[in-house]
Amino acid sequence: IPVDLPTLAGYDLVVLSDIDARSFTDDQLEALRSFVRDLGGGLLMAGVRDAFGLGGYAYTPVEEVLPATFDLRRRRDRASLAMVIGIDKSGSMTMPVAPGVIKLDLANEGAARSALLLSPMDRIAVEHVDTAVTWTIPMTAVSDPESIAARIRPAQPGGGGIYVDVALEAGYEALRAETTQLKHLLLFSDGSDSEEMTRARVLVRQALADGITTSIVSMGAGPDSPELEVLAGLGGGR
C-alpha cells in the first residue's frame, strides 16, 4: 500500500480485508487517516481475528477515522479478567530496533497499550523478569489505566537472560489467587535469548487446566521463537 498521500489520492476506496495493524508502518497508518479525514477517501474494514480491536487497531490513526471504537472499557457485558503481563528485561532486550528504541521499549509499550484496553472490573499485574522477578505493578484493579501504563513504560533493563520458567511460575501463582471469571498471562520474551524453559510446557499445560490461558509475544524472530510459539499454543492463547 502506498505510504505517501499523493499516491493514495489516486484511489477512491481502500479495503482492509482481514489484515492486522502490524502489517503497516506508522507512516502508512497516518497516510490512511489523512486519506479519509483530509481527502474524503473511502475506507472499508472487514475481517475477524485480524481486524478491528483484535487486529490491533485500537489507539491507531485508523481507529480515529472508522465509525467504530475498540475501547473495551465501555463494555458492560463481558467477563471480568485478571491478567499478568511478564516482560523480559534481560540484557539482550537492549538491542536497538530503531534509532533510540530498544526491544524493551517495544515490550513496555505493548504492555502499556494492553493495560489501556482493560476496564475497571479487571485486574492487572506486571512483572519484569531476567533471572528473577521484579513486580513493577503488583496485582491491582484497573481503576486508572493511564497511570498503570505510565508506570510500565519507564522500566529499565536488568542483566542475564530471561528465565521463562521463573516468569511463568510467578505469574501463574498470582493468577491462581484471583477470583475473576477469566485469567490470562501475556509474556513478552526475546526470541533470541529466552532461557530456562525446561519446565515451561508442563507449567503452561497445568495453568490451562486451572483455567489460565497464555499468550506470548516473541520479541524478534530468533532460535527461541518456535518454542515460544509452541507454549502459546499449549496455553490456549495467541
Coordinates of N, CA and C in Angstrom, one line a residue:
I1 N 0.9 -1.2 0.0 CA 0.0 0.0 0.0 C 0.9 1.2 0.0
P2 N 0.5 2.3 -0.7 CA 1.4 3.5 -0.8 C 1.5 4.1 0.6
V3 N 2.7 4.7 0.8 CA 3.0 5.4 2.1 C 2.6 6.9 1.9
D4 N 2.8 7.4 0.7 CA 2.6 8.9 0.6 C 1.2 9.2 0.2
L5 N 0.7 10.3 0.7 CA -0.7 10.7 0.4 C -1.0 11.0 -1.0
P6 N -0.1 11.7 -1.8 CA -0.4 11.9 -3.2 C -0.7 10.7 -4.0
T7 N 0.0 9.6 -3.7 CA -0.3 8.3 -4.4 C -1.7 7.8 -4.0
L8 N -2.0 7.8 -2.7 CA -3.3 7.3 -2.2 C -4.4 8.1 -2.8
A9 N -4.1 9.4 -3.1 CA -5.2 10.3 -3.6 C -5.7 9.8 -4.9
G10 N -5.0 9.0 -5.6 CA -5.5 8.5 -6.9 C -6.5 7.4 -6.8
Y11 N -6.9 7.0 -5.5 CA -7.8 5.9 -5.3 C -9.1 6.5 -4.6
D12 N -10.2 5.8 -4.9 CA -11.5 6.2 -4.3 C -11.7 5.4 -3.0
L13 N -11.2 4.2 -2.9 CA -11.5 3.3 -1.8 C -10.3 2.4 -1.4
V14 N -10.1 2.3 -0.1 CA -9.1 1.4 0.4 C -9.8 0.3 1.2
V15 N -9.6 -1.0 0.9 CA -10.3 -2.1 1.6 C -9.2 -2.8 2.5
L16 N -9.4 -2.8 3.8 CA -8.5 -3.6 4.7 C -9.3 -4.9 5.0
S17 N -8.9 -6.0 4.3 CA -9.6 -7.2 4.4 C -8.8 -8.2 5.2
D18 N -9.2 -8.4 6.5 CA -8.6 -9.3 7.4 C -7.1 -9.2 7.5
I19 N -6.6 -8.0 7.6 CA -5.2 -7.7 7.8 C -4.9 -6.9 9.0
D20 N -4.0 -7.3 9.8 CA -3.8 -6.6 11.1 C -3.0 -5.4 11.0
A21 N -3.0 -4.6 12.1 CA -2.3 -3.3 12.1 C -0.8 -3.4 12.0
R22 N -0.3 -4.6 12.5 CA 1.1 -4.8 12.5 C 1.7 -4.9 11.1
S23 N 0.8 -5.1 10.1 CA 1.3 -5.2 8.7 C 1.6 -3.9 8.1
F24 N 1.3 -2.8 8.8 CA 1.6 -1.5 8.3 C 2.6 -0.8 9.1
T25 N 3.3 0.1 8.4 CA 4.2 1.0 9.1 C 3.4 2.2 9.7
D26 N 4.0 2.9 10.7 CA 3.4 4.0 11.3 C 3.0 5.1 10.2
D27 N 3.9 5.3 9.2 CA 3.6 6.3 8.2 C 2.4 5.9 7.3
Q28 N 2.3 4.6 7.1 CA 1.1 4.1 6.3 C -0.2 4.3 7.0
L29 N -0.2 4.0 8.4 CA -1.4 4.3 9.1 C -1.8 5.7 9.2
E30 N -0.7 6.6 9.3 CA -1.0 8.0 9.3 C -1.5 8.5 7.9
A31 N -1.0 7.9 6.8 CA -1.4 8.3 5.5 C -2.9 7.8 5.3
L32 N -3.3 6.7 5.8 CA -4.7 6.2 5.7 C -5.6 7.2 6.4
R33 N -5.2 7.6 7.6 CA -6.0 8.6 8.3 C -6.2 9.9 7.5
S34 N -5.1 10.4 6.9 CA -5.2 11.6 6.1 C -6.1 11.4 4.9
F35 N -5.9 10.2 4.3 CA -6.7 9.9 3.1 C -8.2 10.0 3.3
V36 N -8.6 9.5 4.5 CA -10.1 9.6 4.8 C -10.5 10.9 5.3
R37 N -9.7 11.4 6.3 CA -10.1 12.7 7.0 C -9.9 13.9 6.2
D38 N -8.8 14.0 5.4 CA -8.5 15.2 4.7 C -8.9 15.2 3.2
L39 N -8.9 14.0 2.6 CA -9.2 13.9 1.2 C -10.6 13.3 0.9
G40 N -11.3 12.8 2.0 CA -12.6 12.2 1.8 C -12.6 10.9 1.2
G41 N -11.5 10.2 1.2 CA -11.4 8.8 0.6 C -12.2 7.8 1.4
G42 N -12.6 6.7 0.7 CA -13.4 5.7 1.4 C -12.5 4.6 2.1
L43 N -12.9 4.1 3.2 CA -12.2 3.1 3.9 C -13.2 2.0 4.4
L44 N -12.9 0.8 4.0 CA -13.7 -0.4 4.4 C -12.9 -1.4 5.1
M45 N -13.2 -1.8 6.4 CA -12.5 -2.8 7.1 C -13.4 -4.0 7.3
A46 N -12.9 -5.2 7.0 CA -13.6 -6.4 7.1 C -12.7 -7.5 7.7
G47 N -13.2 -8.4 8.4 CA -12.4 -9.5 9.0 C -12.8 -9.9 10.4
V48 N -12.1 -10.8 11.0 CA -12.4 -11.3 12.3 C -11.2 -11.1 13.2
R49 N -10.3 -12.1 13.3 CA -9.2 -12.1 14.2 C -8.1 -11.1 13.8
D50 N -8.1 -10.7 12.6 CA -7.1 -9.7 12.1 C -7.7 -8.4 11.7
A51 N -8.8 -8.0 12.3 CA -9.4 -6.7 12.0 C -9.9 -6.1 13.3
F52 N -10.3 -4.8 13.2 CA -10.8 -4.1 14.4 C -9.9 -4.2 15.6
G53 N -10.5 -4.4 16.8 CA -9.8 -4.5 18.0 C -8.8 -5.6 18.1
L54 N -9.3 -6.8 17.7 CA -8.4 -8.0 17.7 C -7.2 -7.8 16.8
G55 N -7.4 -7.0 15.7 CA -6.3 -6.8 14.8 C -5.3 -5.8 15.2
G56 N -5.5 -5.2 16.4 CA -4.5 -4.3 16.9 C -4.7 -2.8 16.5
Y57 N -6.0 -2.5 16.0 CA -6.2 -1.1 15.5 C -6.6 -0.1 16.7
A58 N -6.7 -0.6 17.9 CA -7.1 0.3 19.0 C -5.9 1.3 19.2
Y59 N -6.3 2.6 19.4 CA -5.3 3.6 19.6 C -4.4 3.9 18.4
T60 N -4.9 3.6 17.2 CA -4.1 3.8 16.0 C -4.8 4.9 15.2
P61 N -4.1 5.6 14.3 CA -4.7 6.6 13.4 C -5.9 6.1 12.7
V62 N -5.9 4.8 12.3 CA -7.0 4.2 11.5 C -8.3 4.1 12.4
E63 N -8.1 3.8 13.6 CA -9.3 3.8 14.5 C -10.0 5.1 14.5
E64 N -9.3 6.2 14.4 CA -9.9 7.5 14.5 C -10.8 7.8 13.4
V65 N -10.6 7.2 12.2 CA -11.5 7.5 11.1 C -12.5 6.4 10.7
L66 N -12.5 5.4 11.6 CA -13.5 4.3 11.4 C -14.8 4.7 12.2
P67 N -15.9 4.3 11.8 CA -17.2 4.6 12.5 C -17.4 3.6 13.7
A68 N -16.3 3.2 14.3 CA -16.4 2.3 15.5 C -15.2 2.6 16.4
T69 N -15.4 2.2 17.7 CA -14.3 2.4 18.6 C -14.0 1.0 19.2
F70 N -12.8 0.8 19.6 CA -12.4 -0.6 20.1 C -12.1 -0.4 21.6
D71 N -12.7 0.5 22.3 CA -12.5 0.7 23.7 C -13.3 -0.3 24.5
L72 N -12.7 -1.4 25.0 CA -13.4 -2.4 25.7 C -13.9 -1.9 27.1
R73 N -13.3 -0.8 27.5 CA -13.7 -0.3 28.9 C -15.2 0.1 28.9
R74 N -15.8 0.3 27.8 CA -17.2 0.7 27.7 C -18.2 -0.5 27.7
R75 N -17.6 -1.7 27.6 CA -18.5 -2.9 27.5 C -18.9 -3.3 28.9
R76 N -20.1 -3.5 29.1 CA -20.6 -4.0 30.4 C -21.0 -5.5 30.4
D77 N -21.0 -6.1 29.2 CA -21.5 -7.4 29.1 C -20.4 -8.5 28.9
R78 N -19.2 -8.1 29.3 CA -18.1 -9.1 29.1 C -17.6 -9.6 30.5
A79 N -16.9 -10.7 30.5 CA -16.4 -11.3 31.7 C -15.3 -10.5 32.3
S80 N -15.2 -10.6 33.6 CA -14.1 -9.9 34.3 C -12.8 -10.7 34.1
L81 N -11.7 -10.0 34.0 CA -10.4 -10.6 33.7 C -9.3 -10.2 34.7
A82 N -8.5 -11.2 35.0 CA -7.2 -10.9 35.7 C -6.1 -11.2 34.8
M83 N -5.2 -10.3 34.6 CA -4.1 -10.5 33.6 C -2.7 -10.2 34.3
V84 N -1.8 -11.1 34.1 CA -0.4 -10.8 34.4 C 0.4 -10.6 33.2
I85 N 1.1 -9.5 33.1 CA 2.0 -9.3 31.9 C 3.4 -9.5 32.4
G86 N 4.1 -10.5 31.8 CA 5.5 -10.7 32.0 C 6.3 -10.1 30.9
I87 N 7.4 -9.3 31.3 CA 8.2 -8.6 30.3 C 9.7 -9.0 30.5
D88 N 10.3 -9.5 29.5 CA 11.7 -9.8 29.5 C 12.5 -8.5 29.6
K89 N 13.3 -8.4 30.7 CA 14.1 -7.2 30.9 C 15.6 -7.5 30.9
S90 N 16.0 -8.7 30.3 CA 17.3 -9.2 30.3 C 18.2 -8.3 29.4
G91 N 19.5 -8.5 29.5 CA 20.4 -7.7 28.7 C 20.2 -7.7 27.2
S92 N 19.7 -8.8 26.7 CA 19.5 -8.9 25.2 C 18.4 -8.0 24.8
M93 N 17.6 -7.5 25.7 CA 16.5 -6.6 25.3 C 16.9 -5.2 25.1
T94 N 18.2 -5.0 25.3 CA 18.8 -3.6 25.0 C 19.1 -3.5 23.5
M95 N 18.9 -4.6 22.7 CA 19.2 -4.5 21.3 C 18.4 -3.4 20.6
P96 N 19.1 -2.5 19.9 CA 18.3 -1.5 19.1 C 17.5 -2.1 18.0
V97 N 16.3 -1.5 17.9 CA 15.4 -1.9 16.8 C 15.0 -0.8 15.9
A98 N 15.3 0.4 16.3 CA 15.2 1.7 15.6 C 16.0 2.7 16.3
P99 N 16.3 3.8 15.6 CA 17.1 4.9 16.3 C 16.4 5.3 17.6
G100 N 17.2 5.1 18.7 CA 16.7 5.5 20.1 C 15.7 4.5 20.7
V101 N 15.5 3.4 20.0 CA 14.5 2.4 20.5 C 15.1 1.1 20.7
I102 N 14.9 0.4 21.8 CA 15.4 -0.9 22.0 C 14.2 -1.9 22.2
K103 N 14.5 -3.2 22.2 CA 13.4 -4.2 22.3 C 12.6 -4.0 23.5
L104 N 13.2 -3.6 24.6 CA 12.5 -3.4 25.9 C 11.5 -2.3 25.8
D105 N 11.8 -1.3 25.0 CA 10.9 -0.2 24.8 C 9.6 -0.6 24.1
L106 N 9.8 -1.5 23.1 CA 8.6 -2.0 22.4 C 7.8 -2.9 23.3
A107 N 8.4 -3.8 24.1 CA 7.7 -4.6 25.0 C 6.9 -3.8 26.0
N108 N 7.6 -2.8 26.6 CA 6.9 -2.0 27.6 C 5.7 -1.3 27.0
E109 N 5.9 -0.8 25.8 CA 4.8 -0.1 25.1 C 3.6 -1.0 24.8
G110 N 3.9 -2.3 24.4 CA 2.9 -3.3 24.1 C 2.1 -3.6 25.4
A111 N 2.9 -3.7 26.5 CA 2.2 -4.0 27.8 C 1.3 -2.8 28.2
A112 N 1.8 -1.6 28.0 CA 1.1 -0.4 28.4 C -0.2 -0.3 27.6
R113 N -0.1 -0.6 26.3 CA -1.4 -0.5 25.5 C -2.3 -1.6 25.9
S114 N -1.8 -2.8 26.3 CA -2.7 -3.8 26.8 C -3.5 -3.4 28.0
A115 N -2.8 -2.7 28.9 CA -3.4 -2.2 30.1 C -4.5 -1.2 29.8
L116 N -4.3 -0.3 28.8 CA -5.2 0.7 28.4 C -6.5 0.1 27.9
L117 N -6.5 -1.2 27.5 CA -7.7 -1.8 26.9 C -8.6 -2.4 28.0
L118 N -8.1 -2.4 29.3 CA -8.8 -3.1 30.3 C -9.8 -2.2 31.0
S119 N -10.8 -2.8 31.7 CA -11.9 -2.0 32.3 C -11.7 -2.0 33.8
P120 N -12.5 -1.2 34.5 CA -12.5 -1.2 36.0 C -12.8 -2.5 36.7
M121 N -13.5 -3.4 35.9 CA -13.8 -4.7 36.5 C -12.7 -5.7 36.4
D122 N -11.6 -5.3 35.7 CA -10.4 -6.1 35.5 C -9.3 -5.8 36.5
R123 N -8.4 -6.8 36.6 CA -7.2 -6.6 37.5 C -6.0 -7.0 36.7
I124 N -4.9 -6.3 37.0 CA -3.6 -6.5 36.3 C -2.4 -6.5 37.2
A125 N -1.4 -7.2 36.8 CA -0.1 -7.2 37.5 C 1.0 -7.3 36.4
V126 N 2.1 -6.6 36.6 CA 3.2 -6.6 35.6 C 4.5 -7.0 36.3
E127 N 5.1 -8.0 35.7 CA 6.4 -8.5 36.2 C 7.5 -8.3 35.2
H128 N 8.6 -7.6 35.6 CA 9.8 -7.6 34.7 C 10.7 -8.6 35.2
V129 N 11.2 -9.4 34.2 CA 12.0 -10.6 34.6 C 13.3 -10.7 33.8
D130 N 14.4 -11.0 34.6 CA 15.6 -11.6 34.0 C 15.8 -12.9 34.6
T131 N 16.8 -13.0 35.5 CA 16.9 -14.3 36.3 C 16.0 -14.3 37.5
A132 N 15.4 -13.2 37.8 CA 14.5 -13.1 38.9 C 13.3 -12.2 38.6
V133 N 12.3 -12.2 39.4 CA 11.1 -11.4 39.1 C 11.1 -10.1 39.9
T134 N 10.8 -9.0 39.2 CA 10.6 -7.7 39.8 C 9.1 -7.3 39.5
W135 N 8.3 -7.2 40.6 CA 6.9 -6.8 40.4 C 6.8 -5.3 40.2
T136 N 6.8 -4.9 38.9 CA 6.7 -3.4 38.6 C 5.3 -2.9 39.1
I137 N 4.3 -3.8 38.9 CA 2.9 -3.4 39.4 C 2.4 -4.7 40.0
P138 N 2.2 -4.8 41.3 CA 1.5 -5.9 41.9 C 0.1 -5.9 41.5
M139 N -0.6 -7.0 41.7 CA -2.0 -7.2 41.2 C -2.8 -6.1 41.8
T140 N -3.5 -5.4 40.9 CA -4.3 -4.2 41.3 C -5.5 -4.1 40.3
A141 N -6.6 -3.4 40.8 CA -7.7 -3.1 39.9 C -7.3 -2.1 38.9
V142 N -7.9 -2.2 37.7 CA -7.6 -1.2 36.6 C -8.6 0.0 36.7
S143 N -8.4 0.7 37.8 CA -9.2 1.9 38.0 C -8.7 3.1 37.3
D144 N -7.3 3.1 37.0 CA -6.7 4.2 36.4 C -5.7 3.7 35.4
P145 N -6.2 3.2 34.2 CA -5.3 2.6 33.2 C -4.1 3.5 32.7
E146 N -4.4 4.8 32.6 CA -3.3 5.7 32.2 C -2.2 5.7 33.2
S147 N -2.5 5.7 34.5 CA -1.4 5.6 35.5 C -0.7 4.3 35.4
I148 N -1.4 3.2 35.2 CA -0.7 1.9 35.1 C 0.2 1.9 33.9
A149 N -0.2 2.4 32.8 CA 0.6 2.5 31.6 C 1.9 3.3 31.8
A150 N 1.7 4.4 32.5 CA 2.8 5.3 32.8 C 3.9 4.7 33.7
R151 N 3.4 3.7 34.5 CA 4.4 3.0 35.4 C 5.1 1.9 34.6
I152 N 4.5 1.4 33.6 CA 5.2 0.3 32.8 C 6.3 0.9 31.9
R153 N 6.0 2.0 31.2 CA 6.8 2.4 30.1 C 8.3 2.7 30.5
P154 N 8.6 3.3 31.7 CA 9.9 3.6 32.0 C 10.8 2.5 32.5
A155 N 10.3 1.3 32.6 CA 11.1 0.2 33.2 C 12.4 0.0 32.4
Q156 N 13.5 -0.3 33.2 CA 14.8 -0.4 32.6 C 15.3 -1.8 32.5
P157 N 16.3 -2.1 31.7 CA 16.8 -3.5 31.5 C 17.6 -3.9 32.8
G158 N 17.6 -5.2 33.0 CA 18.4 -5.8 34.0 C 19.6 -6.5 33.4
G159 N 19.9 -7.8 33.7 CA 21.0 -8.5 33.2 C 20.7 -9.9 32.9
G160 N 21.7 -10.6 32.5 CA 21.5 -12.1 32.2 C 20.5 -12.3 31.1
G161 N 19.8 -13.5 31.1 CA 18.8 -13.8 30.2 C 17.5 -14.0 31.0
I162 N 16.3 -14.0 30.3 CA 15.1 -14.2 31.0 C 15.0 -15.7 31.3
Y163 N 14.6 -16.0 32.6 CA 14.3 -17.3 33.0 C 12.8 -17.5 32.8
V164 N 12.4 -18.1 31.7 CA 11.0 -18.2 31.3 C 10.2 -19.0 32.4
D165 N 10.8 -20.1 32.9 CA 10.1 -20.9 33.9 C 9.8 -20.1 35.1
V166 N 10.7 -19.2 35.6 CA 10.5 -18.4 36.7 C 9.4 -17.4 36.5
A167 N 9.4 -16.8 35.2 CA 8.4 -15.8 34.9 C 7.0 -16.5 34.9
L168 N 6.9 -17.7 34.4 CA 5.6 -18.3 34.3 C 5.1 -18.7 35.7
E169 N 6.0 -19.3 36.5 CA 5.6 -19.7 37.9 C 5.1 -18.6 38.7
A170 N 5.8 -17.4 38.6 CA 5.3 -16.3 39.4 C 4.0 -15.7 38.9
G171 N 3.9 -15.7 37.6 CA 2.6 -15.1 37.0 C 1.4 -16.0 37.3
Y172 N 1.6 -17.3 37.2 CA 0.5 -18.3 37.4 C 0.1 -18.3 38.9
E173 N 1.1 -18.2 39.8 CA 0.8 -18.1 41.2 C -0.1 -16.9 41.5
A174 N 0.3 -15.8 41.0 CA -0.5 -14.6 41.2 C -2.0 -14.7 40.7
L175 N -2.1 -15.4 39.5 CA -3.4 -15.5 38.9 C -4.3 -16.5 39.6
R176 N -3.7 -17.6 40.2 CA -4.5 -18.6 40.9 C -5.1 -18.0 42.1
A177 N -4.6 -16.9 42.6 CA -5.2 -16.3 43.8 C -6.4 -15.4 43.5
E178 N -6.6 -15.2 42.2 CA -7.7 -14.3 41.8 C -9.0 -15.0 41.6
T179 N -10.1 -14.2 41.7 CA -11.5 -14.8 41.6 C -12.2 -14.3 40.4
T180 N -11.5 -13.7 39.4 CA -12.2 -13.2 38.2 C -12.7 -14.3 37.3
Q181 N -13.5 -14.0 36.4 CA -14.1 -15.1 35.5 C -13.0 -15.6 34.5
L182 N -12.2 -14.7 34.1 CA -11.1 -15.1 33.1 C -9.7 -14.8 33.7
K183 N -8.7 -15.6 33.4 CA -7.4 -15.3 33.8 C -6.4 -15.6 32.7
H184 N -5.5 -14.6 32.5 CA -4.6 -14.7 31.3 C -3.2 -14.2 31.7
L185 N -2.2 -14.9 31.1 CA -0.8 -14.4 31.2 C -0.3 -14.1 29.9
L186 N 0.2 -12.9 29.7 CA 0.8 -12.4 28.5 C 2.3 -12.2 28.7
L187 N 3.1 -12.9 28.0 CA 4.6 -12.8 28.1 C 5.3 -12.2 26.9
F188 N 6.1 -11.2 27.1 CA 6.9 -10.6 26.1 C 8.3 -11.2 26.3
S189 N 8.9 -12.0 25.4 CA 10.2 -12.6 25.7 C 11.0 -12.6 24.4
D190 N 12.3 -12.4 24.6 CA 13.3 -12.3 23.5 C 13.3 -13.6 22.7
G191 N 13.1 -13.5 21.4 CA 13.1 -14.7 20.6 C 14.5 -15.2 20.4
S192 N 15.5 -14.4 20.7 CA 16.9 -14.9 20.5 C 17.6 -15.2 21.8
D193 N 16.9 -15.0 23.0 CA 17.6 -15.3 24.3 C 16.6 -15.6 25.4
S194 N 15.7 -16.5 25.1 CA 14.8 -17.0 26.2 C 15.3 -18.3 26.8
E195 N 15.7 -18.2 28.1 CA 16.4 -19.2 28.7 C 15.5 -20.0 29.7
E196 N 16.0 -21.1 30.2 CA 15.4 -21.9 31.3 C 13.9 -22.1 31.0
M197 N 13.7 -22.9 29.9 CA 12.3 -23.3 29.5 C 12.1 -24.8 29.7
T198 N 12.9 -25.4 30.6 CA 12.8 -26.9 30.7 C 11.5 -27.4 31.3
R199 N 10.8 -26.5 32.1 CA 9.6 -26.9 32.7 C 8.4 -26.1 32.2
A200 N 8.7 -25.3 31.2 CA 7.6 -24.4 30.7 C 6.4 -25.1 30.1
R201 N 6.6 -26.2 29.4 CA 5.4 -26.8 28.8 C 4.5 -27.4 29.8
V202 N 5.1 -28.0 30.9 CA 4.4 -28.5 32.0 C 3.6 -27.4 32.7
L203 N 4.3 -26.3 32.9 CA 3.7 -25.2 33.6 C 2.5 -24.6 32.9
V204 N 2.7 -24.5 31.5 CA 1.6 -23.9 30.7 C 0.4 -24.8 30.7
R205 N 0.7 -26.1 30.5 CA -0.5 -27.1 30.5 C -1.2 -27.1 31.8
Q206 N -0.5 -27.1 32.9 CA -1.2 -27.1 34.2 C -2.0 -25.8 34.4
A207 N -1.4 -24.7 34.0 CA -2.2 -23.4 34.1 C -3.5 -23.5 33.3
L208 N -3.4 -24.1 32.1 CA -4.6 -24.2 31.3 C -5.7 -25.0 31.9
A209 N -5.2 -26.1 32.6 CA -6.1 -27.0 33.3 C -6.8 -26.2 34.5
D210 N -6.1 -25.2 35.0 CA -6.6 -24.4 36.1 C -7.4 -23.2 35.6
G211 N -7.6 -23.1 34.3 CA -8.4 -22.0 33.7 C -7.6 -20.8 33.4
I212 N -6.3 -20.9 33.3 CA -5.5 -19.8 32.9 C -4.9 -19.9 31.5
T213 N -5.2 -19.0 30.6 CA -4.6 -19.1 29.3 C -3.3 -18.3 29.2
T214 N -2.6 -18.6 28.1 CA -1.2 -17.9 28.0 C -1.0 -17.5 26.6
S215 N -0.6 -16.2 26.4 CA -0.2 -15.7 25.1 C 1.2 -15.2 25.2
I216 N 2.0 -15.3 24.1 CA 3.4 -15.0 24.1 C 3.7 -14.1 22.9
V217 N 4.4 -13.0 23.1 CA 5.0 -12.2 22.0 C 6.5 -12.5 22.0
S218 N 6.9 -13.0 20.8 CA 8.4 -13.2 20.6 C 8.9 -11.8 20.2
M219 N 9.9 -11.3 20.9 CA 10.5 -10.0 20.5 C 11.6 -10.3 19.6
G220 N 11.3 -10.2 18.3 CA 12.2 -10.6 17.2 C 12.1 -12.1 16.9
A221 N 12.4 -12.4 15.7 CA 12.4 -13.8 15.3 C 13.7 -14.4 15.5
G222 N 13.9 -15.4 16.4 CA 15.1 -15.9 16.7 C 15.0 -17.4 17.0
P223 N 16.1 -18.1 17.4 CA 16.1 -19.5 17.6 C 15.1 -20.0 18.7
D224 N 14.7 -19.1 19.6 CA 13.8 -19.5 20.7 C 12.3 -19.2 20.3
S225 N 12.1 -18.5 19.2 CA 10.7 -18.2 18.8 C 9.8 -19.4 18.5
P226 N 10.3 -20.5 17.9 CA 9.5 -21.6 17.7 C 9.0 -22.2 19.0
E227 N 9.8 -22.3 20.0 CA 9.3 -22.9 21.3 C 8.4 -21.9 22.0
L228 N 8.6 -20.6 21.9 CA 7.6 -19.7 22.4 C 6.3 -19.8 21.8
E229 N 6.3 -20.1 20.5 CA 5.0 -20.3 19.7 C 4.3 -21.6 20.2
V230 N 5.1 -22.6 20.4 CA 4.5 -23.9 21.0 C 3.9 -23.6 22.3
L231 N 4.5 -22.9 23.2 CA 4.0 -22.6 24.5 C 2.7 -21.9 24.4
A232 N 2.6 -20.9 23.5 CA 1.3 -20.1 23.4 C 0.2 -21.1 22.9
G233 N 0.5 -22.0 22.0 CA -0.4 -22.9 21.5 C -0.9 -23.9 22.6
L234 N 0.0 -24.3 23.4 CA -0.4 -25.2 24.5 C -1.2 -24.5 25.6
G235 N -1.0 -23.2 25.7 CA -1.7 -22.4 26.6 C -3.0 -21.8 26.2
G236 N -3.4 -22.2 25.0 CA -4.7 -21.7 24.5 C -4.8 -20.3 24.2
G237 N -3.6 -19.7 23.9 CA -3.6 -18.2 23.7 C -3.2 -18.0 22.2
R238 N -2.5 -16.8 22.1 CA -2.1 -16.4 20.7 C -0.6 -16.2 20.7

